[in-house]
PDB file of C-alpha atoms in Angstrom:
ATOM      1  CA  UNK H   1       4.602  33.036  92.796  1.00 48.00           C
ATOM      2  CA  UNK H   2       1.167  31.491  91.870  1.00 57.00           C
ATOM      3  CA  UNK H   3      -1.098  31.619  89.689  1.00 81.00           C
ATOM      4  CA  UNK H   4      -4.665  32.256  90.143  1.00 88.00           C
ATOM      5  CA  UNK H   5      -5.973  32.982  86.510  1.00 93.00           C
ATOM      6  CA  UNK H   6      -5.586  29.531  84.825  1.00 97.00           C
ATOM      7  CA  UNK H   7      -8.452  27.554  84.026  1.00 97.00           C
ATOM      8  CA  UNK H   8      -6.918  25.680  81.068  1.00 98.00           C
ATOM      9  CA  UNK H   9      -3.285  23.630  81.128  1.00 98.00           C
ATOM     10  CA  UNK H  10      -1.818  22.319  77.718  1.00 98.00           C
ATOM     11  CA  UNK H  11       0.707  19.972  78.070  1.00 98.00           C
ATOM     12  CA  UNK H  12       3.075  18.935  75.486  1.00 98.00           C
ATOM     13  CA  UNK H  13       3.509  15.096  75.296  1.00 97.00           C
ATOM     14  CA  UNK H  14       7.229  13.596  74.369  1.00 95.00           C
ATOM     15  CA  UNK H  15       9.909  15.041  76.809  1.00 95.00           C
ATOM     16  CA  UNK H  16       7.308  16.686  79.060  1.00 98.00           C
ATOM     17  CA  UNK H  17       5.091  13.667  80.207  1.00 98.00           C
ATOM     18  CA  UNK H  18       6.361  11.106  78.318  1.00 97.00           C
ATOM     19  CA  UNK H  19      10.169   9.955  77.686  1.00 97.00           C
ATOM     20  CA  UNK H  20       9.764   8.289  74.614  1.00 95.00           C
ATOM     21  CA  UNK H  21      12.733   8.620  72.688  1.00 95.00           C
ATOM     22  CA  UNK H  22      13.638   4.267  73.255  1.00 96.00           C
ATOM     23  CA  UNK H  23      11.343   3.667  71.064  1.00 96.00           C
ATOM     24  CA  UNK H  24      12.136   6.374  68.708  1.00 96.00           C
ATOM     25  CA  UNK H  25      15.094   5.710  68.673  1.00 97.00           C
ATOM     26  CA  UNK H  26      14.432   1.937  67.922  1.00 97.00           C
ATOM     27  CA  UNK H  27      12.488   3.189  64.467  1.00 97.00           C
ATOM     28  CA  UNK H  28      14.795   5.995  63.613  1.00 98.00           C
ATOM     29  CA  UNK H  29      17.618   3.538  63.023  1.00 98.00           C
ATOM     30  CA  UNK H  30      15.770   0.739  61.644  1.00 98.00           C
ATOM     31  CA  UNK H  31      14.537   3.207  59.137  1.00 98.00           C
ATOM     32  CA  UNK H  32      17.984   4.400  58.353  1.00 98.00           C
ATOM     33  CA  UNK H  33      19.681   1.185  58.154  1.00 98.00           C
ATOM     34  CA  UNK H  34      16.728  -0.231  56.172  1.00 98.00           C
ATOM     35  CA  UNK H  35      17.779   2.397  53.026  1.00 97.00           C
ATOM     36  CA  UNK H  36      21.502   2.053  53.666  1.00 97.00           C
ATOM     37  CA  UNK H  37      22.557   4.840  55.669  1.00 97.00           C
ATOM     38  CA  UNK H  38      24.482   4.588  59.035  1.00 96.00           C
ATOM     39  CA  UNK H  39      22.791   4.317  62.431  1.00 97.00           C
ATOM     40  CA  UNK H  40      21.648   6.505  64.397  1.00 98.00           C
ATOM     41  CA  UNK H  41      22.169   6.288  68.780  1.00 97.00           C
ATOM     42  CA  UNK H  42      19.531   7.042  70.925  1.00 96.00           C
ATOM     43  CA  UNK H  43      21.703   9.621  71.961  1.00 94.00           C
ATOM     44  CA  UNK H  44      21.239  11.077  68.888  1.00 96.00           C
ATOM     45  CA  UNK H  45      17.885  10.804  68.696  1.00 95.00           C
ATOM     46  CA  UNK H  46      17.522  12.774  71.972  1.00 93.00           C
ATOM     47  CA  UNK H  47      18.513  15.256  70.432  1.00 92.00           C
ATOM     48  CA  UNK H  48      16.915  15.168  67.172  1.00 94.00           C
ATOM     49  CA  UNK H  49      13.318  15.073  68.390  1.00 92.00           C
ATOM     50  CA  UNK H  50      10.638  17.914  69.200  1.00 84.00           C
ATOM     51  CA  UNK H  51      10.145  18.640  65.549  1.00 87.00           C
ATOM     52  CA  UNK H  52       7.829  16.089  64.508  1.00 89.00           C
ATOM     53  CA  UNK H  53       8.631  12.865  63.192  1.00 93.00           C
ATOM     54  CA  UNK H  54       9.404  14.482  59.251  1.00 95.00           C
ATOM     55  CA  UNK H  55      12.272  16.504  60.931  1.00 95.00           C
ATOM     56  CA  UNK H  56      13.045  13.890  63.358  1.00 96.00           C
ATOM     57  CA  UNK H  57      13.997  11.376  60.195  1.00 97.00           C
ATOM     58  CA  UNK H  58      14.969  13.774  58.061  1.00 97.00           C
ATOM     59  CA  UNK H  59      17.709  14.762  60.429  1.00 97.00           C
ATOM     60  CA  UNK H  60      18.273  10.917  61.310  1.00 98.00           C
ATOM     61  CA  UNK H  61      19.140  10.374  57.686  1.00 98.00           C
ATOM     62  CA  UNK H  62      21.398  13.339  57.831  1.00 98.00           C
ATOM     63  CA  UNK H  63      23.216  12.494  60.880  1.00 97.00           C
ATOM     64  CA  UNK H  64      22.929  16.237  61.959  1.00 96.00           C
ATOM     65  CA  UNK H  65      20.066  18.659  63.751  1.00 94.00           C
ATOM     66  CA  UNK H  66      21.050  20.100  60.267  1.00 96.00           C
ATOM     67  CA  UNK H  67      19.165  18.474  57.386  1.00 97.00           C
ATOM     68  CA  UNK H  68      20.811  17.681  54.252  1.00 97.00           C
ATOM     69  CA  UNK H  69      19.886  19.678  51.683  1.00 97.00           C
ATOM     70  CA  UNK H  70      20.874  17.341  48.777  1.00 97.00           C
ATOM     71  CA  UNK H  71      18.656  14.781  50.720  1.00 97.00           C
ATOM     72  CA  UNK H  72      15.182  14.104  48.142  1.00 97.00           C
ATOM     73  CA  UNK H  73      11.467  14.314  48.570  1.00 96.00           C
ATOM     74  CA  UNK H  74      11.448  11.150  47.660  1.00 97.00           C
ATOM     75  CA  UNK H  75      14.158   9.138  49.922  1.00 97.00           C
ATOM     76  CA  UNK H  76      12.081  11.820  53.053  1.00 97.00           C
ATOM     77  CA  UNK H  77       8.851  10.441  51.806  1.00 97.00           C
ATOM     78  CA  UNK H  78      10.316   6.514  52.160  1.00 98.00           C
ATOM     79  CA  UNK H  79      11.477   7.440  54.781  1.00 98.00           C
ATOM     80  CA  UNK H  80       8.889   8.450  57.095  1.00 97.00           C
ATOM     81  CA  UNK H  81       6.820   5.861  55.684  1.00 97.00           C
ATOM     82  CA  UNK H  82       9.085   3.059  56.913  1.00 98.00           C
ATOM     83  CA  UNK H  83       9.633   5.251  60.080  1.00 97.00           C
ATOM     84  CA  UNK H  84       6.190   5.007  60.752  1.00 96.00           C
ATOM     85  CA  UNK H  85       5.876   1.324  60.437  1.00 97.00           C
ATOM     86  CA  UNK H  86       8.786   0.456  62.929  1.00 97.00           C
ATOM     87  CA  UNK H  87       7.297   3.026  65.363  1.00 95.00           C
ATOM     88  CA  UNK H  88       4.006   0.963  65.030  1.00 94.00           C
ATOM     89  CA  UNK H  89       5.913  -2.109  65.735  1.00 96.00           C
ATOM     90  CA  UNK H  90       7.529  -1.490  69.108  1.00 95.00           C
ATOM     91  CA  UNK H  91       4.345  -1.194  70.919  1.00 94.00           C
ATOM     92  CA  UNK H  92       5.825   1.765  72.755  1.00 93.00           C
ATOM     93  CA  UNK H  93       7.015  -0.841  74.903  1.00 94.00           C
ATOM     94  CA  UNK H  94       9.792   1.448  75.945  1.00 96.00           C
ATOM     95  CA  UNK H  95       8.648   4.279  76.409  1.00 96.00           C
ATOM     96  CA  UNK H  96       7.551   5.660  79.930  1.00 96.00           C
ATOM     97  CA  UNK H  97       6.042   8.473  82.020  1.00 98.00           C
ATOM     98  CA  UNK H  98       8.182  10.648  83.979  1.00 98.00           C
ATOM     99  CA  UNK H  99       8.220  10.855  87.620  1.00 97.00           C
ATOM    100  CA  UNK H 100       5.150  11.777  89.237  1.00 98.00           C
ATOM    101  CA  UNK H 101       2.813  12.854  85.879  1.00 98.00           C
ATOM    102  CA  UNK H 102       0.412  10.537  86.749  1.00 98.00           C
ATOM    103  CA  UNK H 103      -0.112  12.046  90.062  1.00 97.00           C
ATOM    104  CA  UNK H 104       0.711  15.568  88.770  1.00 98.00           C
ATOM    105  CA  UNK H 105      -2.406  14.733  86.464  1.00 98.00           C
ATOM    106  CA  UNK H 106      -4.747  13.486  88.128  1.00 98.00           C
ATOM    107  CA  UNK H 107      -4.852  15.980  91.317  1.00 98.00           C
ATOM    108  CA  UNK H 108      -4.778  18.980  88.145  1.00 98.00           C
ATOM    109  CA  UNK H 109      -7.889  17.304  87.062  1.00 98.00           C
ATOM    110  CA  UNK H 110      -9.790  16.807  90.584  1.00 97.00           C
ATOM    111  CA  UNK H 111      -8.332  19.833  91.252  1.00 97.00           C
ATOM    112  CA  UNK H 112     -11.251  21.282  88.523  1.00 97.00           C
ATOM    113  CA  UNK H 113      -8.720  22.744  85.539  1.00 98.00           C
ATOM    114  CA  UNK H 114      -8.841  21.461  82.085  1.00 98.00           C
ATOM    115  CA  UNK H 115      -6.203  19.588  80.700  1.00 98.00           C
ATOM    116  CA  UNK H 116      -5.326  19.668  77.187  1.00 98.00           C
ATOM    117  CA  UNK H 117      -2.516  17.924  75.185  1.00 98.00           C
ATOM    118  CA  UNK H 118      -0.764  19.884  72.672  1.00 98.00           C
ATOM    119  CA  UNK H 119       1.963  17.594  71.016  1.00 96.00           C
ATOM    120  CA  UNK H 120       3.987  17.536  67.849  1.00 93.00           C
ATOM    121  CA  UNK H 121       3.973  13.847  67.835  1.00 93.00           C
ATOM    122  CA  UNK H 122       1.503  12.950  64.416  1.00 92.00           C
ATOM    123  CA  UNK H 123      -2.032  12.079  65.895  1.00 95.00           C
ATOM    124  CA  UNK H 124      -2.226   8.403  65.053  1.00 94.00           C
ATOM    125  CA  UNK H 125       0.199   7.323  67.542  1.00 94.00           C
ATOM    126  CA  UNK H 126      -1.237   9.407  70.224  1.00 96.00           C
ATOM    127  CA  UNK H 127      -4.306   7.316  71.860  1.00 95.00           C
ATOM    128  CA  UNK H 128      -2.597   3.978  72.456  1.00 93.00           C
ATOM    129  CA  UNK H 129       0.364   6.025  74.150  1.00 95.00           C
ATOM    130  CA  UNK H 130      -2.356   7.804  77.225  1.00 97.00           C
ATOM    131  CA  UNK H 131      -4.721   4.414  77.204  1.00 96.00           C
ATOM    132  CA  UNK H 132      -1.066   2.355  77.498  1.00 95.00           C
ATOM    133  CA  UNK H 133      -0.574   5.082  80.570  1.00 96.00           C
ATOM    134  CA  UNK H 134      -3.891   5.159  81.945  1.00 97.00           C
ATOM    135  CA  UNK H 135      -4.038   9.587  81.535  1.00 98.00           C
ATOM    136  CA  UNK H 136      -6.141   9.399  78.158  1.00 97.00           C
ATOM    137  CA  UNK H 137      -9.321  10.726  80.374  1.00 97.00           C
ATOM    138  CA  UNK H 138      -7.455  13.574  81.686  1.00 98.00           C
ATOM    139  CA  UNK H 139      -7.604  15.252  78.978  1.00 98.00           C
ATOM    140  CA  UNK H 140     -10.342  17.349  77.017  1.00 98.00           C
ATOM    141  CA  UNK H 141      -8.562  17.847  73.997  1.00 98.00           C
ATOM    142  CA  UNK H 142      -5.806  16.079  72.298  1.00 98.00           C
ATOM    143  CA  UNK H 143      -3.797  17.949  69.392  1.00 98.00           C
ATOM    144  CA  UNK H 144      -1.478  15.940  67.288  1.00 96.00           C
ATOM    145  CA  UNK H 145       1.055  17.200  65.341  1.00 93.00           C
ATOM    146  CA  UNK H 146      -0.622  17.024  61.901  1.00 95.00           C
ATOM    147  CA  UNK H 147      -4.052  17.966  63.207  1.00 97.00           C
ATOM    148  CA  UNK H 148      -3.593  21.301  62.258  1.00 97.00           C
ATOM    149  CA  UNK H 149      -1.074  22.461  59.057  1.00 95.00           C
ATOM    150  CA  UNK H 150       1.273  23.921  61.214  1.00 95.00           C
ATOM    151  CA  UNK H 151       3.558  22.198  64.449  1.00 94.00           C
ATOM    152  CA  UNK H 152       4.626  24.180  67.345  1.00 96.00           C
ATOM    153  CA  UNK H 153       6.135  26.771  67.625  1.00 95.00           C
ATOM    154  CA  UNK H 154       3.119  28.443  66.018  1.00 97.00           C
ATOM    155  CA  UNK H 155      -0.010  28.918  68.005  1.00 98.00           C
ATOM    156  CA  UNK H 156      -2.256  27.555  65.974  1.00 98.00           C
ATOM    157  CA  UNK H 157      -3.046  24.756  68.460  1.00 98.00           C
ATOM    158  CA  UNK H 158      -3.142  27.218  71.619  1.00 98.00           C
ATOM    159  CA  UNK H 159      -5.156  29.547  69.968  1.00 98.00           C
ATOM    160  CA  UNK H 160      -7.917  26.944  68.940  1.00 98.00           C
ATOM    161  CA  UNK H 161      -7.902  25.903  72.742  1.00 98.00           C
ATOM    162  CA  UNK H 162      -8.464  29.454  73.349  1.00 98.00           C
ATOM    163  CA  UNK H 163     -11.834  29.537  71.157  1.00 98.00           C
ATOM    164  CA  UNK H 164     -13.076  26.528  72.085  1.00 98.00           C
ATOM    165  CA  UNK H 165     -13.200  27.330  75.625  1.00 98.00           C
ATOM    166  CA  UNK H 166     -13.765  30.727  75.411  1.00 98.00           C
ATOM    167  CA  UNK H 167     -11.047  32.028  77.587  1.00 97.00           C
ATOM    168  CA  UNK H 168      -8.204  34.762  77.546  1.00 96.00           C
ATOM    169  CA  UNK H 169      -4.441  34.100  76.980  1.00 96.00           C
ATOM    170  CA  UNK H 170      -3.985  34.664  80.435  1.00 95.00           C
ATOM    171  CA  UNK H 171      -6.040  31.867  81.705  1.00 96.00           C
ATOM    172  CA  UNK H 172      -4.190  29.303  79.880  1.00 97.00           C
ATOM    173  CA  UNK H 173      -0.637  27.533  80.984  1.00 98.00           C
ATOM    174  CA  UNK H 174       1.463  26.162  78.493  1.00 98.00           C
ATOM    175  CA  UNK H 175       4.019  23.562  79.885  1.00 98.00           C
ATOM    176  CA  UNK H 176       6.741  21.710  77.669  1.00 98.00           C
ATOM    177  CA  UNK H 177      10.289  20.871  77.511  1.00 97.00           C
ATOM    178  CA  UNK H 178      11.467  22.653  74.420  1.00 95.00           C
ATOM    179  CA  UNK H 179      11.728  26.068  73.169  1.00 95.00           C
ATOM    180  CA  UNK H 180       8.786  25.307  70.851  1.00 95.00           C
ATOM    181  CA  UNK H 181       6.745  25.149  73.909  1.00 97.00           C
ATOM    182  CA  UNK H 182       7.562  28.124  75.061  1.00 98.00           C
ATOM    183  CA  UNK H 183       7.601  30.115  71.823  1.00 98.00           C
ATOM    184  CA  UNK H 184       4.078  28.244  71.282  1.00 98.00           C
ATOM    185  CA  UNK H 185       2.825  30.049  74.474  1.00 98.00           C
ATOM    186  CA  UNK H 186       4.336  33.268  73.977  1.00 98.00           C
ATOM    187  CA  UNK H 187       2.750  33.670  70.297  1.00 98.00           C
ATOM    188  CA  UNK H 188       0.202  32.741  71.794  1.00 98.00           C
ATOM    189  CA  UNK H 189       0.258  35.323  74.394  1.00 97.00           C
ATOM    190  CA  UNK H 190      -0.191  32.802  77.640  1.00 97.00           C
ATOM    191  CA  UNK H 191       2.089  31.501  80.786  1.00 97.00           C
ATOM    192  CA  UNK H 192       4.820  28.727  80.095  1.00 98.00           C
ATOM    193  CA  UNK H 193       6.265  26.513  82.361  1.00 98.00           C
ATOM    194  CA  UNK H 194       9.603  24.669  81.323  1.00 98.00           C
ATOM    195  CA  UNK H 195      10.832  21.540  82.327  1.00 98.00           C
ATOM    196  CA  UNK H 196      14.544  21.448  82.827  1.00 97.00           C
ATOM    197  CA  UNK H 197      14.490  17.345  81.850  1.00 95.00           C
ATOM    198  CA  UNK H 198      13.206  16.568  78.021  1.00 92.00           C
ATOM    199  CA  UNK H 199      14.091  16.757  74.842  1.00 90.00           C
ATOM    200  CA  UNK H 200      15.747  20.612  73.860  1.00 89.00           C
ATOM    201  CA  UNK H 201      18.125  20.069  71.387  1.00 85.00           C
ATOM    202  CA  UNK H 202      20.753  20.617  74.039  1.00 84.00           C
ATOM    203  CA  UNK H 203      19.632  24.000  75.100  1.00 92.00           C
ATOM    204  CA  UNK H 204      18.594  24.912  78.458  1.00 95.00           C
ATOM    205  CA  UNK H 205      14.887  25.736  78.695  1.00 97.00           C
ATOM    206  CA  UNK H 206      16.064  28.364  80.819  1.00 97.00           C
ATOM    207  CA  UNK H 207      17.298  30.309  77.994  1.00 97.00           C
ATOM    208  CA  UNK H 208      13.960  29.970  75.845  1.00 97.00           C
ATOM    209  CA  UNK H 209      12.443  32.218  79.374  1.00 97.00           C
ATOM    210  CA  UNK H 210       9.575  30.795  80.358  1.00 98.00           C
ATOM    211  CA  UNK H 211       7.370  32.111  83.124  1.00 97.00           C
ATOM    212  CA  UNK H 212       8.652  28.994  85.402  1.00 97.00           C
ATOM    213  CA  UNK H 213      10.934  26.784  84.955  1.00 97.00           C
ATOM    214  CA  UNK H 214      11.127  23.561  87.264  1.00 97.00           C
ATOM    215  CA  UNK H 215      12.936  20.212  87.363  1.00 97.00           C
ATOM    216  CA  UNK H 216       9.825  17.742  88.177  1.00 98.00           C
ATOM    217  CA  UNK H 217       6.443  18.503  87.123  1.00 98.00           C
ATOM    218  CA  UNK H 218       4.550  18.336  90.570  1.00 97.00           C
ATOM    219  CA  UNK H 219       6.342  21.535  90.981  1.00 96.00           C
ATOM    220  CA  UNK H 220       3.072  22.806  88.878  1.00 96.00           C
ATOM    221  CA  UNK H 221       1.066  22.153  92.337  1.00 96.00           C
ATOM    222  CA  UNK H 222       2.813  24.556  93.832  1.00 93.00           C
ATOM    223  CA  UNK H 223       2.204  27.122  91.737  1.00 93.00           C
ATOM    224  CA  UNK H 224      -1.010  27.041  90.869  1.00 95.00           C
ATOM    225  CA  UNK H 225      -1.964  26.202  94.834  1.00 92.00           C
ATOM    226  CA  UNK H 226      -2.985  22.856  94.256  1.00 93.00           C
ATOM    227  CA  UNK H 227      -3.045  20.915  97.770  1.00 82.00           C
ATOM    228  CA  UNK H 228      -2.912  17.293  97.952  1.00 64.00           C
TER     229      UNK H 228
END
């Protein structure tokens, strides 16, 4: 199968090209343990992220996917205030790109489509994480996660894209590793492609069904007839 419509490919950022959760990690429980609450694994973190970092803390304090409810405004606000500071502090030195998303990248972008980055990750953090990587001018647009009011799963984001390049649903790709991806896209009303690696809560992105679903990204060369 191929795909000879797109013109536009959004790309989500943590768990798709980047693997970032070390770091997160690092923050989440130096956030936790800095208000007296017990710490949190990077295990746990794995699978607390995709939310945005509010959610991502929220549920770190909570020690569950499920947030507390008795947990306050107040103690969240702190929270991802300190959160953000400690996250500032690692220098993402931790963090990496998966295999072959450099390459993936760069051939998508000789190639003649349009890459765009659609990410839930809050938009300060965003530019020293691509220049760090050497993708930042890949990329026409870059979305954070608070650039618009509401995160992924909502189309917000993907819709924008649409209007500011003045193309059809159909000539846009969507490709993530979580089921807000792939909701994201269909709202939207264009392709997905999951990743099998990631962040998903512990799901399989198969079960989310997006249009493709492969276990290394350079797999996207293939189907959208991209030759080396």
């Amino acid at each position: 199968m191929s795909l000879s419509s797109i013109k536009l490919i959004a790309f989500d950022l943590d768990g798709t090209l980047l693997d970032s959760v070390p770091d997160l990690a690092v923050a989440a429980d130096q956030t936790v343990q800095s208000l007296g609450y017990s710490s949190v694994s990077e295990m746990q973190v794995r699978d607390y992220v995709g939310n945005g970092a509010d959610v991502l803390i929220a549920r770190s304090l909570s020690q569950s996917l499920t947030i507390n409810p008795d947990l306050s405004d107040e103690i969240k606000a702190t929270a991802r205030e300190r959160f953000d500071e400690f996250y500032a502090q690692t220098g993402h030195k931790l963090s990496h790109l998966y295999p072959q998303v450099k390459e993936t990248l760069a051939q998508l972008h000789s190639a003649g489509f349009r890459l765009a980055l659609v990410t839930n990750k809050p938009s300060k953090f965003v530019p020293d994480v691509l220049v760090q990587h050497g993708i930042e001018h890949l990329f026409t647009d870059v979305i954070g996660g608070d650039t618009f009011p509401i995160k992924k799963p909502d189309p917000i984001a993907l819709n924008w894209l649409l209007d500011k390049h003045q193309l059809t649903a159909k000539e846009m790709l969507m490709v993530g590793d979580s089921k807000n991806d792939i909701l994201a896209a269909k709202n939207a009303g264009c392709y997905s492609f999951g990743l099998t690696y990631g962040y998903n809560h512990g799901e399989p992105i198969s079960a989310s069904n997006p249009d493709y679903v492969a276990d290394c990204i350079d797999q996207l060369l293939d189907v959208l007839r991209v030759s080396a």
